[in-house]
Coordinates of C-alpha atoms and ligand atoms in Angstrom, one line a residue:
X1 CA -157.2 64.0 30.0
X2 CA -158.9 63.4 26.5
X3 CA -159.9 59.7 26.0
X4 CA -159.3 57.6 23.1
X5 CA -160.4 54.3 22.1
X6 CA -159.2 52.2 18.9
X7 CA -160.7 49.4 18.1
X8 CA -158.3 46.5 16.5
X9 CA -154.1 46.2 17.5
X10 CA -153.4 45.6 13.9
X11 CA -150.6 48.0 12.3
X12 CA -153.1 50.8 11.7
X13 CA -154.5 50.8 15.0
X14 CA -151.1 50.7 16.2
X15 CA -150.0 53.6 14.5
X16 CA -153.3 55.4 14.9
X17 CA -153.0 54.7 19.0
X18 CA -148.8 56.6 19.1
X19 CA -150.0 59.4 17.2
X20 CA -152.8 59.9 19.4
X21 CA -150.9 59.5 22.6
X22 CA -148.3 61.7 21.3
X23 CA -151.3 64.6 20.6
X24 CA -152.6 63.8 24.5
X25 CA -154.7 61.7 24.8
X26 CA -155.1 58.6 27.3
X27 CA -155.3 55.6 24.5
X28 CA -156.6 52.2 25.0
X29 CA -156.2 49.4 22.3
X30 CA -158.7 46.7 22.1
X31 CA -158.5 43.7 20.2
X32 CA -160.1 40.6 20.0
X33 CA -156.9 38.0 19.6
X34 CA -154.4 37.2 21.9
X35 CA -151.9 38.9 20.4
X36 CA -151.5 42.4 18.3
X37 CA -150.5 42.8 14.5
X38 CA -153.8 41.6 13.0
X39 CA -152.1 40.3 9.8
X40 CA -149.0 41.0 10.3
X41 CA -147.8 38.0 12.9
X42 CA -145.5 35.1 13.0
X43 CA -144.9 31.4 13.5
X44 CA -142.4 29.5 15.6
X45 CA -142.1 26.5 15.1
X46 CA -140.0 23.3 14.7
X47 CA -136.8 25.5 14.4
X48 CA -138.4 27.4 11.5
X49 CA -139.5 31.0 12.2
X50 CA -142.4 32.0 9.4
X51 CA -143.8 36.1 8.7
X52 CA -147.4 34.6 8.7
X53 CA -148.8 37.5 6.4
X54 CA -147.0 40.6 4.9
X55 CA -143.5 39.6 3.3
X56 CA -142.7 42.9 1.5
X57 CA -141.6 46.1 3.4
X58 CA -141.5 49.1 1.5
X59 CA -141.3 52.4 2.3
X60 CA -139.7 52.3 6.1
X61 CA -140.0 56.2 6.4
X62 CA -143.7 55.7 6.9
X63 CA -142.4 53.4 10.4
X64 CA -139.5 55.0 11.5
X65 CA -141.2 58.0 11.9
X66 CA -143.5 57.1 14.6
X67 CA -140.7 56.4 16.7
X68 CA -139.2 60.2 15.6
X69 CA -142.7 61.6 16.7
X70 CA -142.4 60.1 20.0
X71 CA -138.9 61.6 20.5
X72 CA -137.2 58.3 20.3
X73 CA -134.3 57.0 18.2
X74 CA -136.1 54.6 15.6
X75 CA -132.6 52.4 15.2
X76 CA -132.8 51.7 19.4
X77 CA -136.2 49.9 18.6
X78 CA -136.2 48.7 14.9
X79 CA -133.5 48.0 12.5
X80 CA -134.3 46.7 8.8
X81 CA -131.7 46.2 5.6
X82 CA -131.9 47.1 2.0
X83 CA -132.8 44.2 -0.5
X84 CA -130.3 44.3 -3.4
X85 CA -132.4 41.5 -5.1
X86 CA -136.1 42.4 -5.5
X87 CA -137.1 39.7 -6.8
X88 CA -135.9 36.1 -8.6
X89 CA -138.5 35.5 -11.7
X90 CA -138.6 31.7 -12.9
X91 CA -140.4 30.9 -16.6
X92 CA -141.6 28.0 -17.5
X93 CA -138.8 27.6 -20.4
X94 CA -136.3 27.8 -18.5
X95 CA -135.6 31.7 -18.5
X96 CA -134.4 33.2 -15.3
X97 CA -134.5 36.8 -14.7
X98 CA -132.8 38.5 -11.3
X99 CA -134.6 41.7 -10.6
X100 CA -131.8 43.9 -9.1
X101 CA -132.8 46.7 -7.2
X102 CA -130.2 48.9 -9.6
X103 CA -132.5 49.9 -12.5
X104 CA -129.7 49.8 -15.1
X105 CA -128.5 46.2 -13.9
X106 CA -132.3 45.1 -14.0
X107 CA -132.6 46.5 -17.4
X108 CA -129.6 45.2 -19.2
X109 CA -131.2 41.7 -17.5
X110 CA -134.1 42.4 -19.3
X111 CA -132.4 42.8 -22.9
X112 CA -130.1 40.1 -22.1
X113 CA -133.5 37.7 -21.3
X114 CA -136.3 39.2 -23.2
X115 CA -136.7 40.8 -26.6
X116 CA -137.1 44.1 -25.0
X117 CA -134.7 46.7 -24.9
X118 CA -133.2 48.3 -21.7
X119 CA -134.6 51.5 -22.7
X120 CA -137.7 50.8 -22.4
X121 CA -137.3 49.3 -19.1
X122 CA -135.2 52.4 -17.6
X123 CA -138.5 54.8 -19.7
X124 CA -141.2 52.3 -18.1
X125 CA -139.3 53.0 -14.6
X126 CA -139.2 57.2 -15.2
X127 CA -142.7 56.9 -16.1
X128 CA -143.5 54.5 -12.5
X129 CA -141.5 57.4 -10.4
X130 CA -143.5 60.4 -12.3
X131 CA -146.5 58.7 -11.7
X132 CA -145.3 58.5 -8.0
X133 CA -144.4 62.3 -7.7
X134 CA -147.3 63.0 -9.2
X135 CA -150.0 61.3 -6.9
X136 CA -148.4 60.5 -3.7
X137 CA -149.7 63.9 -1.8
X138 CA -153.4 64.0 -3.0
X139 CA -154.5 60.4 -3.1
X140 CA -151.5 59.2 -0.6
X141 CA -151.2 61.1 2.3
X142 CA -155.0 63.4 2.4
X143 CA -158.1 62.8 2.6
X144 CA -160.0 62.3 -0.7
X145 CA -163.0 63.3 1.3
X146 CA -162.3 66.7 2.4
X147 CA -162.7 70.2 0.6
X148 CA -159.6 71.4 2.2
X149 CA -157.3 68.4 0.5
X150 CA -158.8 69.9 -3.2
X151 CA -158.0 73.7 -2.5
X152 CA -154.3 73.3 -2.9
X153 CA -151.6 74.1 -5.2
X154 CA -150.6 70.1 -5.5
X155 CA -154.0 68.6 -6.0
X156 CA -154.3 71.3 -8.9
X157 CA -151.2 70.2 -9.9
X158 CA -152.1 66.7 -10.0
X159 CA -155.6 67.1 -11.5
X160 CA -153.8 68.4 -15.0
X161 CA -151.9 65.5 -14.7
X162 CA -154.4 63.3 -14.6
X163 CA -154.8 62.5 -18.4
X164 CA -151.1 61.5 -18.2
X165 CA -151.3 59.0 -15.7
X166 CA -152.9 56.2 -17.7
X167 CA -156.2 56.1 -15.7
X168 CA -158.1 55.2 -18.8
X169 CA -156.4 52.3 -19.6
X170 CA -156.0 48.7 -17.9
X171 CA -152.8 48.1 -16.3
X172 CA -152.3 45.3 -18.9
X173 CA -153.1 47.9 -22.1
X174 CA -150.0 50.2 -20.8
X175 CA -147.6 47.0 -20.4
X176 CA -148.0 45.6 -23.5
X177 CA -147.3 49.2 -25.1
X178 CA -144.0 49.5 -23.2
X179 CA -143.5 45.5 -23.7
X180 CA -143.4 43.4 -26.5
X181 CA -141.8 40.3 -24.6
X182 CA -144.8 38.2 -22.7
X183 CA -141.8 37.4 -19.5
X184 CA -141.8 41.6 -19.3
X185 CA -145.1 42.7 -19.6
X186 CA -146.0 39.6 -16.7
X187 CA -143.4 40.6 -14.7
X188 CA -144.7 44.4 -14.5
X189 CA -148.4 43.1 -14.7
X190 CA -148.0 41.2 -11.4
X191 CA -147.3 44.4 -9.5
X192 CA -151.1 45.2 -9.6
X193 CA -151.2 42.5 -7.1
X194 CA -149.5 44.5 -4.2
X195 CA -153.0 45.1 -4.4
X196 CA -154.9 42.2 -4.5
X197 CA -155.6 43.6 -8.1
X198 CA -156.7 42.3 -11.9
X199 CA -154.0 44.2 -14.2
X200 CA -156.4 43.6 -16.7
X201 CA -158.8 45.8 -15.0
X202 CA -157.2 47.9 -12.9
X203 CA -156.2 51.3 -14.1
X204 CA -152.0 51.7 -15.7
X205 CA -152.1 54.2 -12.8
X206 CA -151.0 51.2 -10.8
X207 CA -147.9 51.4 -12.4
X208 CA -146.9 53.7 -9.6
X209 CA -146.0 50.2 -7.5
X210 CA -143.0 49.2 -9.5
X211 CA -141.5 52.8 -8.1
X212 CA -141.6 52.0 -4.6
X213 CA -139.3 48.6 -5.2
X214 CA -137.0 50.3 -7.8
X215 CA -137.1 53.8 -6.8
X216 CA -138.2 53.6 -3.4
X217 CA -136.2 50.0 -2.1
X218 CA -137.5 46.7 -0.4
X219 CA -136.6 46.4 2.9
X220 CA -136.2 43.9 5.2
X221 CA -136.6 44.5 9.1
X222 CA -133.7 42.4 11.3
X223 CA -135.6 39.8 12.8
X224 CA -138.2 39.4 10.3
X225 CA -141.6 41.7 9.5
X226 CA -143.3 40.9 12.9
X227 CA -140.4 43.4 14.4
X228 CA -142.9 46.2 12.4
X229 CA -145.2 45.0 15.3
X230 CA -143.3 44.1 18.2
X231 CA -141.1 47.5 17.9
X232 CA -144.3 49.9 17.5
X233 CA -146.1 48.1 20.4
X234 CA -142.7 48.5 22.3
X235 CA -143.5 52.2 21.6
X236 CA -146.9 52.2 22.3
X237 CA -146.5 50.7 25.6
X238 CA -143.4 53.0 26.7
X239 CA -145.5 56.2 25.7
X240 CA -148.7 55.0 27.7
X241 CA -150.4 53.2 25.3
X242 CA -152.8 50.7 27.4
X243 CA -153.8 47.8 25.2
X244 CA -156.3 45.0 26.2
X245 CA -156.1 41.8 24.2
X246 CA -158.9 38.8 23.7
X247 CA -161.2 42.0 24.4
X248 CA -163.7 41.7 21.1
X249 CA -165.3 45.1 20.2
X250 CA -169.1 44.1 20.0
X251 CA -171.0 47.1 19.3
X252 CA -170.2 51.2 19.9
X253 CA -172.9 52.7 21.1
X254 CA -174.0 56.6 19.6
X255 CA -175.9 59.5 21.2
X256 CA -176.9 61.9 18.0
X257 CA -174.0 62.6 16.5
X258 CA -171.4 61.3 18.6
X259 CA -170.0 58.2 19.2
X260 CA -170.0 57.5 23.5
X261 CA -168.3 54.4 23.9
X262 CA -167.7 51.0 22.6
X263 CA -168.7 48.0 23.8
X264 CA -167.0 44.4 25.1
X265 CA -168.2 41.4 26.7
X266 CA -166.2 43.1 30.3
X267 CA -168.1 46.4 29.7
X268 CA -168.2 49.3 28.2
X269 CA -165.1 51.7 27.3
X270 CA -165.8 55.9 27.0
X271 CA -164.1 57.5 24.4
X272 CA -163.6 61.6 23.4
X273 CA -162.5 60.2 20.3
X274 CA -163.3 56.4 18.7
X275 CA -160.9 54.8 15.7
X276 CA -162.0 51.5 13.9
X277 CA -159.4 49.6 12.6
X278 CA -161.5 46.6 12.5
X279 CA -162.9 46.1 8.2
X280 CA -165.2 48.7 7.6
X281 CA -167.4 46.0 6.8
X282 CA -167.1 44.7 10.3
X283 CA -168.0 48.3 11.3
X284 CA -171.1 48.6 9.4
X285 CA -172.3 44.7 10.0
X286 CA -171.7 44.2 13.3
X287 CA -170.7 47.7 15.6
X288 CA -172.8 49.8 14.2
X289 CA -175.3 48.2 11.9
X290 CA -176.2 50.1 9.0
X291 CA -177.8 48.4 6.1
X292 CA -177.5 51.5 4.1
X293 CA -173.5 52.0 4.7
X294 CA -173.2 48.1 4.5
X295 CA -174.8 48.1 0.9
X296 CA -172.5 50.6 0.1
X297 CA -169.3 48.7 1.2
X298 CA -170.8 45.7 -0.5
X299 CA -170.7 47.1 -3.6
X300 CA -167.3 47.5 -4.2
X301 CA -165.5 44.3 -5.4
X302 CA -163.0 42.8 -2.9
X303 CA -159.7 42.3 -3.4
X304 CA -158.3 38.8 -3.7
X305 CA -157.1 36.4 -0.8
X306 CA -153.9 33.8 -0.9
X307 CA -153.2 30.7 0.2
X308 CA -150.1 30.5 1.9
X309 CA -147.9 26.8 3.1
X310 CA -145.4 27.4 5.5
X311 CA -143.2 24.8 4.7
X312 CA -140.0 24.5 6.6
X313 CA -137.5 22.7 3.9
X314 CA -134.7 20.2 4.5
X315 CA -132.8 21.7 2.0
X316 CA -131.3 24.9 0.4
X317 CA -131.6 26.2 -3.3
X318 CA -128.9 28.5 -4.5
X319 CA -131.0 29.8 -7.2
X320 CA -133.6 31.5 -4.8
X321 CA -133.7 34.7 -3.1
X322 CA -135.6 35.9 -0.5
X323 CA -138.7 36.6 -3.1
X324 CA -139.4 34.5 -5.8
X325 CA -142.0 34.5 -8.2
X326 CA -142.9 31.0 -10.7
X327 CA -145.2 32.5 -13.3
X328 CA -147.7 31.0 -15.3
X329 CA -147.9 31.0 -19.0
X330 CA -151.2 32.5 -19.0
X331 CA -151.9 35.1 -16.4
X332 CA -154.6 36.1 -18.1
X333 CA -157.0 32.9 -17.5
X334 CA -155.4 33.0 -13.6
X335 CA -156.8 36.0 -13.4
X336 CA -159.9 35.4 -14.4
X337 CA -160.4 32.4 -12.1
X338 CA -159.8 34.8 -9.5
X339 CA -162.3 37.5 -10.2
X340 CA -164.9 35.9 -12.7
X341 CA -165.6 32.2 -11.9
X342 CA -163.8 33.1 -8.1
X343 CA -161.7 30.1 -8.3
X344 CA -158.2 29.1 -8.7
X345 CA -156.1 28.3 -11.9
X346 CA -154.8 25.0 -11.9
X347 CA -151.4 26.1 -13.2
X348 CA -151.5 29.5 -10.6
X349 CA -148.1 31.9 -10.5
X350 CA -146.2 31.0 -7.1
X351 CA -144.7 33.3 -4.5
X352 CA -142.0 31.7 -2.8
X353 CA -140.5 33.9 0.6
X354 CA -137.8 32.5 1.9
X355 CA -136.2 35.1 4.8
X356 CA -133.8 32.4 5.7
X357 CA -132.1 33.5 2.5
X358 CA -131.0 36.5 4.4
X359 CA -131.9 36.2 8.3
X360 CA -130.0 33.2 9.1
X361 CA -131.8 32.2 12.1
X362 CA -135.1 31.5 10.5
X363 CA -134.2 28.1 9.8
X364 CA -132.2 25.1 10.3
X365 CA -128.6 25.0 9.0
X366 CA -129.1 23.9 5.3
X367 CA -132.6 24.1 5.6
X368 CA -135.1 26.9 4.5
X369 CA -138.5 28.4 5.8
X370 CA -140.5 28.6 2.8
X371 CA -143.8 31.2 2.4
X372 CA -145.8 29.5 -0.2
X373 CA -148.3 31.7 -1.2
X374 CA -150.6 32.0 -4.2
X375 CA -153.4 34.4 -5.0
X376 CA -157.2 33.0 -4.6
X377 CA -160.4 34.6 -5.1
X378 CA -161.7 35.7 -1.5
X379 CA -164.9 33.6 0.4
X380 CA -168.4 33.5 -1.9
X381 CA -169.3 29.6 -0.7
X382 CA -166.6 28.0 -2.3
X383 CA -165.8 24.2 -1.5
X384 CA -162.2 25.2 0.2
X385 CA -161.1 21.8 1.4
X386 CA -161.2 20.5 -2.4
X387 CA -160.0 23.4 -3.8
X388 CA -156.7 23.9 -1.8
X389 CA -156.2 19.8 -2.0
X390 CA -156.0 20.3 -5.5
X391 CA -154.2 23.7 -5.4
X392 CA -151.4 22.2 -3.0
X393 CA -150.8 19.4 -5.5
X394 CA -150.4 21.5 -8.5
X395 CA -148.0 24.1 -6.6
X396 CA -145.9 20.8 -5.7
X397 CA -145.9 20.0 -9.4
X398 CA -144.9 23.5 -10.8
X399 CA -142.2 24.1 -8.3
X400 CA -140.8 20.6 -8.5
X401 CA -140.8 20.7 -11.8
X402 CA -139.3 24.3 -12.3
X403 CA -136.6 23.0 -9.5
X404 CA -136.0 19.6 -10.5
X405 CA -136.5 18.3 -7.3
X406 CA -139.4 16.5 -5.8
X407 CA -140.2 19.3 -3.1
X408 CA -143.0 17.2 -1.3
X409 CA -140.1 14.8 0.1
X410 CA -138.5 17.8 1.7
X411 CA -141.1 19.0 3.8
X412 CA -140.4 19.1 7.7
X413 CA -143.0 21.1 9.0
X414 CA -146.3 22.3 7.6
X415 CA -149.2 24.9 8.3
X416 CA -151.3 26.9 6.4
X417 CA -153.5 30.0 6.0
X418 CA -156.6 30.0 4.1
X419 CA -158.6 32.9 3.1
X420 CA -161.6 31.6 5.9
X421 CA -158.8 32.2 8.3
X422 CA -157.6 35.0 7.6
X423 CA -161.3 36.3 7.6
X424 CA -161.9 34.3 11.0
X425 CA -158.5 35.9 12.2
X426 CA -158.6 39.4 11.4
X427 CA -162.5 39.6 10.6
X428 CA -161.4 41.0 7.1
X429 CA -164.5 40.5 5.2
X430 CA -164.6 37.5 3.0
X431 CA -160.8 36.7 4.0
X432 CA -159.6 39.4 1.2
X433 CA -156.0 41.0 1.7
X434 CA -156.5 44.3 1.0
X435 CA -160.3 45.3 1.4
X436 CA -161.4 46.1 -1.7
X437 CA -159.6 45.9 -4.7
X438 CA -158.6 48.6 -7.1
X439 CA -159.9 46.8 -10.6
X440 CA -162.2 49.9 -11.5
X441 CA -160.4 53.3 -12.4
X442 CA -162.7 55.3 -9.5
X443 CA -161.7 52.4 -6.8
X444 CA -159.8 55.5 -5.2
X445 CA -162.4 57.8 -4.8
X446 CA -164.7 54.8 -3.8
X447 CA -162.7 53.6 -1.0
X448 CA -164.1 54.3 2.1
X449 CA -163.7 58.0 3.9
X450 CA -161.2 58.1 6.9
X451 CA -164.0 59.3 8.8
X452 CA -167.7 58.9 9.6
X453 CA -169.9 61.4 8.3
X454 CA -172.8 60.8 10.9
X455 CA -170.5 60.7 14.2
X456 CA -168.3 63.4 13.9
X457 CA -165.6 61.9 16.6
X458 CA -165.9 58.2 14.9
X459 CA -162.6 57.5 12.5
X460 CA -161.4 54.8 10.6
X461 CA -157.9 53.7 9.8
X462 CA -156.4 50.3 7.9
X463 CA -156.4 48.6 4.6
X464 CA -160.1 48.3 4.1
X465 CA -160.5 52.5 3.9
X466 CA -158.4 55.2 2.1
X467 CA -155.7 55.0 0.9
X468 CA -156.1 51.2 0.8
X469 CA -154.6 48.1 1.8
X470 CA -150.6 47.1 2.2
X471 CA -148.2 48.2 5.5
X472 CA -147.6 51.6 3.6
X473 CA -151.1 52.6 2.9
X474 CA -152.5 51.4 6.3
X475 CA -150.2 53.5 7.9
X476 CA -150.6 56.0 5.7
X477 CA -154.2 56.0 7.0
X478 CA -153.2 56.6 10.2
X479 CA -151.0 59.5 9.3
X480 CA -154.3 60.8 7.6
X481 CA -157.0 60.6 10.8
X482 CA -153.9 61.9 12.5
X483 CA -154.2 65.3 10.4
X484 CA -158.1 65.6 11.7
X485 CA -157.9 64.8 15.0
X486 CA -157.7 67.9 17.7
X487 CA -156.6 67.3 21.5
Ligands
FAD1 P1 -155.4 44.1 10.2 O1 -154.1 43.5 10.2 O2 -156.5 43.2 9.6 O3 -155.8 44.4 11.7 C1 -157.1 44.6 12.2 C2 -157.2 44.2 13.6 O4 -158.5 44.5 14.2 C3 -156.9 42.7 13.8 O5 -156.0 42.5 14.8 C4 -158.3 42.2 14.3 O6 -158.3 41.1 15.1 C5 -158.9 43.4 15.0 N1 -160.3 43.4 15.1 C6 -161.2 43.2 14.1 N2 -162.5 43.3 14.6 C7 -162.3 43.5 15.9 C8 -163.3 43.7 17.0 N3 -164.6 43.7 16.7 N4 -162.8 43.9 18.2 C9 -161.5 44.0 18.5 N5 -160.6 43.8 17.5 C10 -161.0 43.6 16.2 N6 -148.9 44.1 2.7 C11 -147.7 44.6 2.4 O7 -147.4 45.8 2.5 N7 -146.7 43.7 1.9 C12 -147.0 42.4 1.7 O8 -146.1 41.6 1.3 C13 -148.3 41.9 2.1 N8 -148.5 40.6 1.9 C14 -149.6 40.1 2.6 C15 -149.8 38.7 2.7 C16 -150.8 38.1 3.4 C17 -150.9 36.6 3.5 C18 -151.7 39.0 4.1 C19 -152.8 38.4 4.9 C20 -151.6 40.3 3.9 C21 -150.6 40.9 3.2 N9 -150.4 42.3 3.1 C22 -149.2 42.8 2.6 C23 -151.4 43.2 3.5 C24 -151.2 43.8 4.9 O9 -151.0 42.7 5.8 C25 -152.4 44.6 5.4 O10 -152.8 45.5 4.4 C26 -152.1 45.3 6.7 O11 -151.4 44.5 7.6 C27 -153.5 45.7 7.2 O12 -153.3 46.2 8.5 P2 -154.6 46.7 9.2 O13 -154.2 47.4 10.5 O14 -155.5 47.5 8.3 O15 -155.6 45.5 9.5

């Protein structure tokens, strides 16, 4: 029987290891932490029950199948509901807009709030789902890196398209053509960071994302988004699966142009067929060192990082949803702290996730288990401990003051995750979400390739190579090597 290795238990090597099991071969998972998901974990603790990383599930499809390819019923292992509130938007005078997942309820909001019409709300929307249609099979679910993926009817299709899809203009440029009102264009410039985008930098072909809430749904799995990882490793395991945990990947060793075996501290593991879902960085830096490929990766600009508080709160707000969003008045200068002077804006937009909202045992009676997260630049040699001092104070100013209630006197319980942790966690280079970000209109074709061009049986999967970061794309990624792959 074939042998294949992955490298990293985070959702893409997850994925990558039940397609590969389901093709024949014997898989074996390694990963260096305790425990598999790489970013997409949880914490337990005090009564409060926190999704450490992801909060946003879109596009289920791209799970539930994994469980159809291994002939299993996906609703035996992993069960998930339809958000009918995307997303609660606070301003800082006072406006309130509810982002319904029904497009004409969101846009009659809109006109109600904002001086933009509903029209142009519904138009922006068509224009998000034709953007969708016309992308999603050429730079979603092929390679951009093989002959074959440009010889078809679709990508011809799609390359006529092109001057439609607002590649040549920012993000930003596109919204404040649609928008006249500064609440609207925010509200659809923050969608670049799904990303770990700049919208005023990144191509108005991101304006794709708003189609997967609105067109596509949010979801959220039944027991919180750690059930992504606990089902598929479920899966993995009943299929054959082996994985091997606090097992670090140190190097992979090559013989011309294959890829033997890789390499732990408790020996060496053969493989017909070797997958890295470990940060291409990682790859290139520390498994198999290549200044040239490394220089390459390095030039691409990563994507930002977050700080996140879990905060478990003695007390419920009516007013907020499961997702929540406290803008800034000037996105503009937060976004340039984050990718010019890499630091962080002292007034910065706030994420607040609370799943409590709608899985009831995720918190206390009364009580709520609040994901604080804001976006920061990722590592360059920043002084973190003064920085996130100061950011935690001025988050506990804007949301007290948006609230009305003094929010540091109702904090139980308290962690948090910096970007150095996530990088020391998930050895994502420089502790960025998403690899590398998309604030350049070629970021696409300069993502990394699914495969290695050297060793031809050496693959790579997860959000730091095509299609990019996010659950969708990573597993997307998977779908992708899966396509290559011969037993
Ligand atoms: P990872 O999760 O990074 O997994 C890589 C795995 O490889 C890790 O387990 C790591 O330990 C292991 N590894 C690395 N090096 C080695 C080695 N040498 N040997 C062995 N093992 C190794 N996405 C969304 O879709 N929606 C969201 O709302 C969202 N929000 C986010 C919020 C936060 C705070 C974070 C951190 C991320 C968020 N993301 C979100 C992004 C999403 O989590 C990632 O894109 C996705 O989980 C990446 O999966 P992956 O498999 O590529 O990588």
């Amino acid at each position: 029987m074939k042998k294949a290795v992955v490298v990293g238990a985070g959702i893409a090597g997850i994925a990558s290891a039940i397609r590969l099991q389901n093709k024949g071969f014997k898989v074996q998972v390694l990963e260096k932490n305790s425990y598999p998901g790489g970013k997409l974990t949880q914490i337990n603790q005090n009564g409060f029950r926190f999704d450490a990383g992801p909060s946003l599930f879109t596009m289920p499809n791209l799970v539930t199948e994994l469980f159809e390819i291994s002939g299993k019923k996906p609703s035996d292992y992993f069960k998930y509901d339809q958000l009918e509130i995307l997303c609660n938007y606070f301003y800082e005078d006072g406006t309130r807009i509810s982002a319904n997942s029904d497009i004409t309820i969101f846009a009659d909001e809109i006109e109600k709030k904002t001086t933009d019409s509903a029209e142009n709300v519904i138009n922006h929307l068509k224009k998000s789902a034709f953007i969708h249609k016309a992308t999603e099979e050429q730079f979603l679910n092929k390679s951009l890196h093989k002959l074959s993926s440009f010889l078809s009817f679709s990508t011809i299709t799609s390359i006529f398209k092109l001057p439609f899809l607002n590649i040549f203009s920012s993000m930003n440029q596109v919204n404040e053509k649609a928008f006249t009102d500064s609440k609207t264009i925010r509200l659809f410039n923050r969608y670049a960071t799904y990303n770990g985008s700049n919208p005023y930098k990144a191509p108005g072909i991101l304006n794709i994302i708003p189609h997967l809430e609105f067109g596509l749904g949010a979801y959220l799995p039944k027991g919180g988004m750690h059930e992504i990882t606990n089902s598929l490793v479920k899966l993995a395991k009943e299929i054959g699966v082996e994985f091997s945990f606090n097992e670090e990947v140190t190097g992979i060793e090559t013989s011309k142009n294959l890829a033997k075996s890789v390499v732990t501290k408790s020996g060496n593991y053969a493989g017909d067929v070797i997958i890295c879902n470990a940060d291409i960085h990682t790859v290139y830096e520390k498994l198999i060192p290549s200044a040239k490929k490394l220089a390459k990766v390095d030039q691409q600009e990563r994507s930002s990082s977050a700080l996140i508080f879990y905060w478990g709160i003695g007390k419920e707000f009516p007013e907020l949803d499961v997702h929540n969003i406290l803008f800034t008045e000037d996105y503009k200068t937060e976004f340039e702290h984050l990718f010019d002077s890499k630091t962080i804006y002292e007034d910065p937009t706030v994420y607040i996730n609370i799943t409590s909202k709608h899985i009831k045992e995720d918190a206390p009676k009364g009580k709520g288990n609040w994901f604080v997260m804001i976006n920061v630049p990722s590592v360059y040699g920043q002084d973190w401990d003064v920085m996130i001092a100061e950011a935690r104070k001025n988050i506990l100013i804007k949301i007290s003051r948006i609230l009305g209630e003094n929010i540091e006197n109702l904090i139980e319980y308290e962690e948090k995750l910096t970007p150095q942790l996530i990088q020391d966690k998930t050895n994502s280079y420089k502790g960025s979400l998403y690899g590398t970000s998309s604030n350049n209109r070629f970021s696409a074709f300069f993502r990394h390739k699914n495969f290695s061009s050297q060793y031809k049986n050496l693959y790579f999967c997860g959000g730091s190579v095509h299609p990019g970061g996010g659950i969708p794309l990573a597993l997307s990624s998977a779908k992708i090597i899966d396509t290559f792959i011969k037993c």
